[in-house]
CSV table of C-alpha atoms in Angstrom, one decimal:
chain,number,residue,atom,x,y,z
U,1,UNK,CA,-43.2,112.8,120.0
U,2,UNK,CA,-45.1,115.6,122.6
U,3,UNK,CA,-44.0,115.0,125.9
U,4,UNK,CA,-47.1,114.6,127.2
U,5,UNK,CA,-47.4,111.6,124.7
U,6,UNK,CA,-44.9,110.5,126.5
U,7,UNK,CA,-47.1,110.7,129.7
U,8,UNK,CA,-49.5,108.8,128.7
U,9,UNK,CA,-48.4,105.5,127.8
U,10,UNK,CA,-48.0,102.5,129.1
U,11,UNK,CA,-44.6,100.8,130.0
U,12,UNK,CA,-42.9,98.4,127.8
U,13,UNK,CA,-39.8,96.4,127.7
U,14,UNK,CA,-36.4,98.7,127.1
U,15,UNK,CA,-34.7,97.6,123.9
U,16,UNK,CA,-31.8,99.7,121.8
U,17,UNK,CA,-34.0,100.4,119.4
U,18,UNK,CA,-37.6,101.0,120.4
U,19,UNK,CA,-38.8,103.3,123.0
U,20,UNK,CA,-40.4,103.2,125.9
U,21,UNK,CA,-43.0,103.6,126.6
U,22,UNK,CA,-43.0,107.1,128.8
U,23,UNK,CA,-39.5,107.4,128.9
U,24,UNK,CA,-36.8,109.5,127.0
U,25,UNK,CA,-32.8,108.5,126.1
U,26,UNK,CA,-30.2,110.0,127.7
U,27,UNK,CA,-27.8,109.9,126.2
U,28,UNK,CA,-24.2,110.2,128.5
U,29,UNK,CA,-21.2,111.5,129.0
U,30,UNK,CA,-19.0,113.4,130.6
U,31,UNK,CA,-20.2,116.2,133.2
U,32,UNK,CA,-18.7,118.4,136.8
U,33,UNK,CA,-21.4,117.1,139.4
U,34,UNK,CA,-21.5,118.9,142.1
U,35,UNK,CA,-20.9,122.7,143.2
U,36,UNK,CA,-18.6,124.4,145.5
U,37,UNK,CA,-20.1,127.9,145.6
U,38,UNK,CA,-23.5,126.1,147.7
U,39,UNK,CA,-24.4,124.0,150.7
U,40,UNK,CA,-20.8,121.8,152.0
U,41,UNK,CA,-22.0,118.7,151.1
U,42,UNK,CA,-22.0,119.1,147.0
U,43,UNK,CA,-18.5,119.8,146.9
U,44,UNK,CA,-16.6,119.7,145.6
U,45,UNK,CA,-16.9,119.9,141.5
U,46,UNK,CA,-15.6,116.5,140.5
U,47,UNK,CA,-16.1,115.4,137.2
U,48,UNK,CA,-17.5,111.9,136.2
U,49,UNK,CA,-18.7,109.6,133.2
U,50,UNK,CA,-22.4,108.5,132.4
U,51,UNK,CA,-23.3,105.5,130.1
U,52,UNK,CA,-26.7,106.5,127.9
U,53,UNK,CA,-30.3,104.9,129.9
U,54,UNK,CA,-33.6,106.0,129.1
U,55,UNK,CA,-35.6,107.6,132.1
U,56,UNK,CA,-39.1,108.0,132.7
U,57,UNK,CA,-40.3,111.6,131.8
U,58,UNK,CA,-41.6,112.2,135.1
U,59,UNK,CA,-41.7,111.1,138.1
U,60,UNK,CA,-44.2,107.6,138.6
U,61,UNK,CA,-47.8,109.1,139.7
U,62,UNK,CA,-50.2,108.7,141.8
U,63,UNK,CA,-52.1,106.7,138.8
U,64,UNK,CA,-49.0,105.2,137.8
U,65,UNK,CA,-49.0,103.8,141.3
U,66,UNK,CA,-52.3,102.4,142.2
U,67,UNK,CA,-51.7,100.3,139.2
U,68,UNK,CA,-48.8,98.8,140.6
U,69,UNK,CA,-50.5,97.9,144.3
U,70,UNK,CA,-53.9,96.5,142.9
U,71,UNK,CA,-51.3,94.6,140.2
U,72,UNK,CA,-49.5,93.0,143.5
U,73,UNK,CA,-51.2,94.0,146.4
U,74,UNK,CA,-47.7,95.9,147.5
U,75,UNK,CA,-48.5,97.8,151.1
U,76,UNK,CA,-45.9,100.5,151.5
U,77,UNK,CA,-43.6,101.2,154.7
U,78,UNK,CA,-46.2,104.2,156.0
U,79,UNK,CA,-48.6,101.9,155.4
U,80,UNK,CA,-47.4,99.2,158.1
U,81,UNK,CA,-46.9,99.5,162.0
U,82,UNK,CA,-43.1,100.3,162.6
U,83,UNK,CA,-41.3,97.0,165.1
U,84,UNK,CA,-40.1,99.2,167.8
U,85,UNK,CA,-36.9,96.4,168.3
U,86,UNK,CA,-36.1,98.8,164.7
U,87,UNK,CA,-36.4,102.6,166.9
U,88,UNK,CA,-34.8,102.2,170.7
U,89,UNK,CA,-36.0,105.3,172.6
U,90,UNK,CA,-39.0,105.7,169.9
U,91,UNK,CA,-42.1,107.2,171.7
U,92,UNK,CA,-45.6,104.6,171.4
U,93,UNK,CA,-47.2,107.3,169.1
U,94,UNK,CA,-44.9,107.5,167.2
U,95,UNK,CA,-44.5,103.4,166.7
U,96,UNK,CA,-47.7,103.0,164.7
U,97,UNK,CA,-48.7,102.6,161.1
U,98,UNK,CA,-48.1,106.8,159.0
U,99,UNK,CA,-45.8,109.2,157.7
U,100,UNK,CA,-43.9,112.4,157.9
U,101,UNK,CA,-47.2,115.8,156.5
U,102,UNK,CA,-45.9,119.4,156.6
U,103,UNK,CA,-47.8,121.7,158.3
U,104,UNK,CA,-47.2,125.3,157.8
U,105,UNK,CA,-47.3,126.7,161.4
U,106,UNK,CA,-48.3,130.8,162.0
U,107,UNK,CA,-45.5,131.1,163.4
U,108,UNK,CA,-41.8,129.7,164.0
U,109,UNK,CA,-38.9,129.5,166.4
U,110,UNK,CA,-35.7,128.6,165.7
U,111,UNK,CA,-34.5,126.3,163.4
U,112,UNK,CA,-36.9,122.9,164.3
U,113,UNK,CA,-38.2,121.2,162.0
U,114,UNK,CA,-40.7,119.8,164.0
U,115,UNK,CA,-43.4,123.1,163.8
U,116,UNK,CA,-43.5,122.3,160.7
U,117,UNK,CA,-43.5,118.6,160.4
U,118,UNK,CA,-45.8,116.2,161.5
U,119,UNK,CA,-46.4,113.2,162.0
U,120,UNK,CA,-50.0,111.8,161.1
U,121,UNK,CA,-51.3,108.4,161.9
U,122,UNK,CA,-52.5,107.5,159.4
U,123,UNK,CA,-50.6,109.3,156.2
U,124,UNK,CA,-49.4,107.5,153.3
U,125,UNK,CA,-50.1,106.9,149.2
U,126,UNK,CA,-53.6,106.8,150.1
U,127,UNK,CA,-54.1,109.5,152.4
U,128,UNK,CA,-51.6,112.0,152.2
U,129,UNK,CA,-52.2,114.8,154.2
U,130,UNK,CA,-53.9,112.0,156.8
U,131,UNK,CA,-57.2,110.0,157.3
U,132,UNK,CA,-59.9,113.0,156.0
U,133,UNK,CA,-57.6,113.2,152.3
U,134,UNK,CA,-57.3,111.0,149.8
U,135,UNK,CA,-56.1,110.9,145.8
U,136,UNK,CA,-59.2,111.8,144.0
U,137,UNK,CA,-58.4,114.5,141.1
U,138,UNK,CA,-54.7,113.6,142.7
U,139,UNK,CA,-54.2,110.6,140.2
U,140,UNK,CA,-51.8,112.4,137.8
U,141,UNK,CA,-49.8,114.1,140.6
U,142,UNK,CA,-46.0,112.5,141.9
U,143,UNK,CA,-46.8,110.0,144.8
U,144,UNK,CA,-45.8,111.0,147.6
U,145,UNK,CA,-45.0,108.6,151.1
U,146,UNK,CA,-42.7,106.4,149.5
U,147,UNK,CA,-40.1,104.8,151.1
U,148,UNK,CA,-36.9,103.5,149.2
U,149,UNK,CA,-38.6,99.4,149.4
U,150,UNK,CA,-41.4,101.6,147.8
U,151,UNK,CA,-40.1,102.5,145.1
U,152,UNK,CA,-37.8,100.0,144.7
U,153,UNK,CA,-40.3,97.2,144.2
U,154,UNK,CA,-42.7,99.4,141.4
U,155,UNK,CA,-39.2,99.2,139.4
U,156,UNK,CA,-38.0,95.8,141.0
U,157,UNK,CA,-42.0,94.6,139.0
U,158,UNK,CA,-42.0,97.6,135.8
U,159,UNK,CA,-38.5,96.1,135.2
U,160,UNK,CA,-36.4,99.4,136.4
U,161,UNK,CA,-34.7,100.6,138.5
U,162,UNK,CA,-33.7,103.8,140.2
U,163,UNK,CA,-31.0,106.0,138.6
U,164,UNK,CA,-27.4,106.6,140.2
U,165,UNK,CA,-27.4,110.3,142.2
U,166,UNK,CA,-24.7,111.0,139.0
U,167,UNK,CA,-26.8,109.6,136.7
U,168,UNK,CA,-29.8,111.3,138.5
U,169,UNK,CA,-28.3,114.6,138.5
U,170,UNK,CA,-26.5,114.5,133.9
U,171,UNK,CA,-30.1,114.0,133.7
U,172,UNK,CA,-31.5,117.1,135.2
U,173,UNK,CA,-28.5,119.1,133.9
U,174,UNK,CA,-30.7,118.2,130.8
U,175,UNK,CA,-27.2,119.2,128.8
U,176,UNK,CA,-26.4,122.5,129.9
U,177,UNK,CA,-22.8,121.9,131.7
U,178,UNK,CA,-21.6,124.6,133.6
U,179,UNK,CA,-25.3,126.1,134.8
U,180,UNK,CA,-27.2,126.4,138.5
U,181,UNK,CA,-30.3,125.4,137.2
U,182,UNK,CA,-31.6,122.9,135.5
U,183,UNK,CA,-32.6,125.6,133.2
U,184,UNK,CA,-30.5,128.5,131.2
U,185,UNK,CA,-33.4,131.3,130.9
U,186,UNK,CA,-33.5,134.1,133.7
U,187,UNK,CA,-36.7,134.0,134.0
U,188,UNK,CA,-38.4,133.1,137.5
U,189,UNK,CA,-37.7,130.1,139.1
U,190,UNK,CA,-41.5,129.9,139.9
U,191,UNK,CA,-42.2,129.9,136.0
U,192,UNK,CA,-40.3,126.7,135.8
U,193,UNK,CA,-40.4,124.4,138.6
U,194,UNK,CA,-42.9,123.8,141.0
U,195,UNK,CA,-41.2,124.9,144.8
U,196,UNK,CA,-42.3,127.7,147.8
U,197,UNK,CA,-43.4,131.0,146.8
U,198,UNK,CA,-43.4,133.2,149.5
U,199,UNK,CA,-42.2,133.6,152.8
U,200,UNK,CA,-40.9,129.8,154.6
U,201,UNK,CA,-42.6,127.8,155.6
U,202,UNK,CA,-45.4,130.2,157.1
U,203,UNK,CA,-46.9,132.1,153.7
U,204,UNK,CA,-46.7,131.4,150.6
U,205,UNK,CA,-48.0,133.3,148.2
U,206,UNK,CA,-50.2,130.1,146.0
U,207,UNK,CA,-53.8,129.4,146.3
U,208,UNK,CA,-55.2,127.0,148.2
U,209,UNK,CA,-55.1,124.0,147.5
U,210,UNK,CA,-52.1,124.7,144.7
U,211,UNK,CA,-49.2,125.3,147.1
U,212,UNK,CA,-48.5,121.4,147.5
U,213,UNK,CA,-47.4,119.3,144.6
U,214,UNK,CA,-49.0,119.8,140.6
U,215,UNK,CA,-49.9,117.8,137.8
U,216,UNK,CA,-46.3,116.2,136.8
U,217,UNK,CA,-45.6,117.9,133.6
U,218,UNK,CA,-47.3,121.3,134.4
U,219,UNK,CA,-43.3,123.0,133.8
U,220,UNK,CA,-41.5,123.0,130.8
U,221,UNK,CA,-39.3,120.4,130.4
U,222,UNK,CA,-35.4,120.7,130.5
U,223,UNK,CA,-33.1,120.3,127.7
U,224,UNK,CA,-33.6,116.0,127.7
U,225,UNK,CA,-37.3,117.0,127.5
U,226,UNK,CA,-37.5,115.4,131.1
U,227,UNK,CA,-40.4,117.5,133.9
U,228,UNK,CA,-39.5,118.4,137.4
U,229,UNK,CA,-36.5,116.7,137.8
U,230,UNK,CA,-36.4,120.4,139.8
U,231,UNK,CA,-38.8,121.2,142.5
U,232,UNK,CA,-42.8,119.4,142.7
U,233,UNK,CA,-40.9,116.4,144.9
U,234,UNK,CA,-37.5,115.7,146.3
U,235,UNK,CA,-36.9,111.8,144.3
U,236,UNK,CA,-35.0,108.9,145.7
U,237,UNK,CA,-32.1,107.2,143.7
U,238,UNK,CA,-29.9,104.3,144.3
U,239,UNK,CA,-27.1,105.7,146.5
U,240,UNK,CA,-25.9,105.4,150.2
U,241,UNK,CA,-26.0,109.3,151.3
U,242,UNK,CA,-22.5,110.0,152.2
U,243,UNK,CA,-21.3,113.6,153.4
U,244,UNK,CA,-19.2,115.4,150.6
U,245,UNK,CA,-18.3,113.9,147.0
U,246,UNK,CA,-15.3,112.0,146.5
U,247,UNK,CA,-12.1,114.4,145.3
U,248,UNK,CA,-11.4,114.5,141.7
U,249,UNK,CA,-9.4,112.4,139.7
U,250,UNK,CA,-5.9,113.2,139.6
U,251,UNK,CA,-6.0,112.6,135.6
U,252,UNK,CA,-8.1,112.3,133.1
U,253,UNK,CA,-8.0,108.5,132.5
U,254,UNK,CA,-9.1,107.7,136.2
U,255,UNK,CA,-12.6,110.2,135.5
U,256,UNK,CA,-14.8,107.6,137.4
U,257,UNK,CA,-17.6,105.9,134.3
U,258,UNK,CA,-20.9,105.1,136.6
U,259,UNK,CA,-19.9,105.7,140.1
U,260,UNK,CA,-21.9,105.1,143.3
U,261,UNK,CA,-22.6,106.9,146.5
U,262,UNK,CA,-21.1,106.4,149.8
U,263,UNK,CA,-20.3,103.6,151.3
U,264,UNK,CA,-23.7,101.7,153.0
U,265,UNK,CA,-21.5,101.7,156.9
U,266,UNK,CA,-20.9,106.2,156.4
U,267,UNK,CA,-24.2,106.2,155.7
U,268,UNK,CA,-26.3,106.1,159.5
U,269,UNK,CA,-26.5,109.7,160.7
U,270,UNK,CA,-24.7,110.1,163.5
U,271,UNK,CA,-26.6,111.9,166.2
U,272,UNK,CA,-29.0,108.8,166.6
U,273,UNK,CA,-26.3,106.3,166.7
U,274,UNK,CA,-28.1,103.6,167.7
U,275,UNK,CA,-31.1,103.4,164.8
U,276,UNK,CA,-29.0,102.0,162.2
U,277,UNK,CA,-30.9,102.9,159.0
U,278,UNK,CA,-28.7,104.1,156.3
U,279,UNK,CA,-29.5,107.2,154.5
U,280,UNK,CA,-30.2,107.6,150.5
U,281,UNK,CA,-29.4,110.5,148.7
U,282,UNK,CA,-32.4,112.5,147.4
U,283,UNK,CA,-32.7,115.2,144.9
U,284,UNK,CA,-34.0,118.2,142.9
U,285,UNK,CA,-36.0,120.2,145.7
U,286,UNK,CA,-39.0,119.8,146.1
U,287,UNK,CA,-42.0,122.0,146.3
U,288,UNK,CA,-41.2,123.2,149.7
U,289,UNK,CA,-37.4,124.6,149.1
U,290,UNK,CA,-36.9,128.4,149.0
U,291,UNK,CA,-35.0,130.9,148.5
U,292,UNK,CA,-35.3,132.1,152.1
U,293,UNK,CA,-35.0,128.4,153.4
U,294,UNK,CA,-33.6,125.8,151.2
U,295,UNK,CA,-31.9,126.5,148.1
U,296,UNK,CA,-32.3,122.9,147.4
U,297,UNK,CA,-33.6,123.3,144.0
U,298,UNK,CA,-31.1,122.8,141.5
U,299,UNK,CA,-29.3,119.3,140.2
U,300,UNK,CA,-26.0,119.4,142.2
U,301,UNK,CA,-28.6,119.3,145.3
U,302,UNK,CA,-28.8,116.8,147.5
U,303,UNK,CA,-29.8,115.5,150.7
U,304,UNK,CA,-30.2,112.0,153.5
U,305,UNK,CA,-32.9,110.5,153.7
U,306,UNK,CA,-33.3,107.8,156.7
U,307,UNK,CA,-34.3,103.9,153.7
U,308,UNK,CA,-37.6,103.6,156.1
U,309,UNK,CA,-38.5,107.2,155.3
U,310,UNK,CA,-41.5,109.0,153.1
U,311,UNK,CA,-42.7,111.9,153.9
U,312,UNK,CA,-45.3,114.5,151.7
U,313,UNK,CA,-42.4,116.1,149.4
U,314,UNK,CA,-40.9,112.3,148.5
U,315,UNK,CA,-41.5,110.9,144.6
U,316,UNK,CA,-39.1,109.3,142.8
U,317,UNK,CA,-38.7,107.8,138.8
U,318,UNK,CA,-37.4,105.1,137.0
U,319,UNK,CA,-33.6,104.5,134.6
U,320,UNK,CA,-33.7,101.2,132.2
U,321,UNK,CA,-29.6,101.0,131.5
U,322,UNK,CA,-28.7,99.5,128.2
U,323,UNK,CA,-26.8,96.5,128.4
């Protein structure tokens, strides 16, 4: 079956002998998780085993999320006014319904990300760039501005789950053990995934309107037939954040099987001890990852994201484990 056909199929209940709609089978196995060659949080490389599971061919789209909202009346985190008691010391203008939107600056002075990330009142999955935007013409783009609770609610409605970090990374590697990227050839990354092309965050070589998300399936599939595992949008996993991976097992008999991530007590941001919102692991990088700024367009790359925070470059996809 062609990938494009899979993308068009509606959801069905999964069984062990019938392919769920819009999903592909990930066979499971043992692999080396993490990387010792890039960012500290990706270390150490260690062996992990995962059981087989079904996975969405592509990130959940605006079209699919709209169906979920229409069926349930669900309201996302970005559409709700935050409670002041959850954010001690927050400025009053931040306690409004809205979300973080990437806005390219004309120049930058230092690494302060507030130069290109702006909180916009009224930004949400329906209006990804603020109140004057909408998703017309973007129904096949990944849904964005979804917090962890939003992704989890969709997954539960669909009878699915969010992947663990180990499941996600195994699937992203596409069966290519030991490869740095999610593919084996050496074509430019911009030919293989929707990532930043130019000098981040000021200048993009892409035509205006093409420098944000792209329709799912616009780039080649990986070895398992999955689309957009790298680039386009970061994707939620179910694991709590940890600053590094666990040490490798001392013996082959003790390699962890379907491991979970860090403990919630260690998932809070130490830079904001007064805010008790745990962080989860994001995977895959996004259209904002660039060689000059963020080389996280790799299966081993990972990023910490507070559960309550959806942005204009964060989405998700689901899995269906087999009992």
